[in-house]
Phi, psi and omega in degrees: 000315179296325179295324177287323180296322186244031174296128185268012177294323171247090190294325178298316178297319178299317180294322177295322177292322176297322178295319176296319176300319179298319177297320178296316177296322178297321177297318178298315179297318180293320177298319177298318178293321177295320176300318179297310184293319187269331187246325193252330187310310183259009183286133178272346182282334179270134175291165184300319182294327179291321177295320177295324178297315180299312182294313181294316179296314180294320179293320179296317177296317179297316180296315177299321179295319179295319178297315178297319179296314180295316181295315180297317180295319178298315181293326177292330183273341185239103184299323182291319177293323179297319180296317178296317180295321179296316179298316180295318180292328183269358179294129183298322180295316179299317179296319179296319179297315180296315180298316179292326177295316177298318179298314180296316180298319179295315179296315180299315180298317180300309183288325177294322177294316179298318180292322182293336179295331177298322178283318186292328179300323180286334184265309185207117180294324179297316179294320178297319178293325177296315178294321176299321176298319178297316179297319179295318178296317177302311181297319179294316179296320177299316180297314180296316179297320179298315179296315181294316182291328179293335178276329185266334183261000000 
């Protein structure tokens, strides 16, 4: 589905969809910031780190959405910049670099999570189970993606 949403064969359409995605992310970030301001900011039941997580996470999502929105809007308004960006996105070398980067990041995350469980079991069983859940979700998503891609490619 994501491959169809961001197919670069019609780059203008792809940029308009990215702009819609940016609006959706901005809405999520604003909702997170409103939750922080209205519900969590003065709450004594939430520890300080949890309040910081809400503010930092919501602000980061909002900032990323604004950057994506500005870039997409800029590329839609400037044909020469759009042409350069399209060429760069469709370049085989760039795609290979991005794919290998994702592969390395996934492998590193998987093994770092597995290694961290040895420490976490001694410290907190709940944290170890949470990391185990992340590793299990990663493995499940990889399996599903592998099955789907083997049928489509």
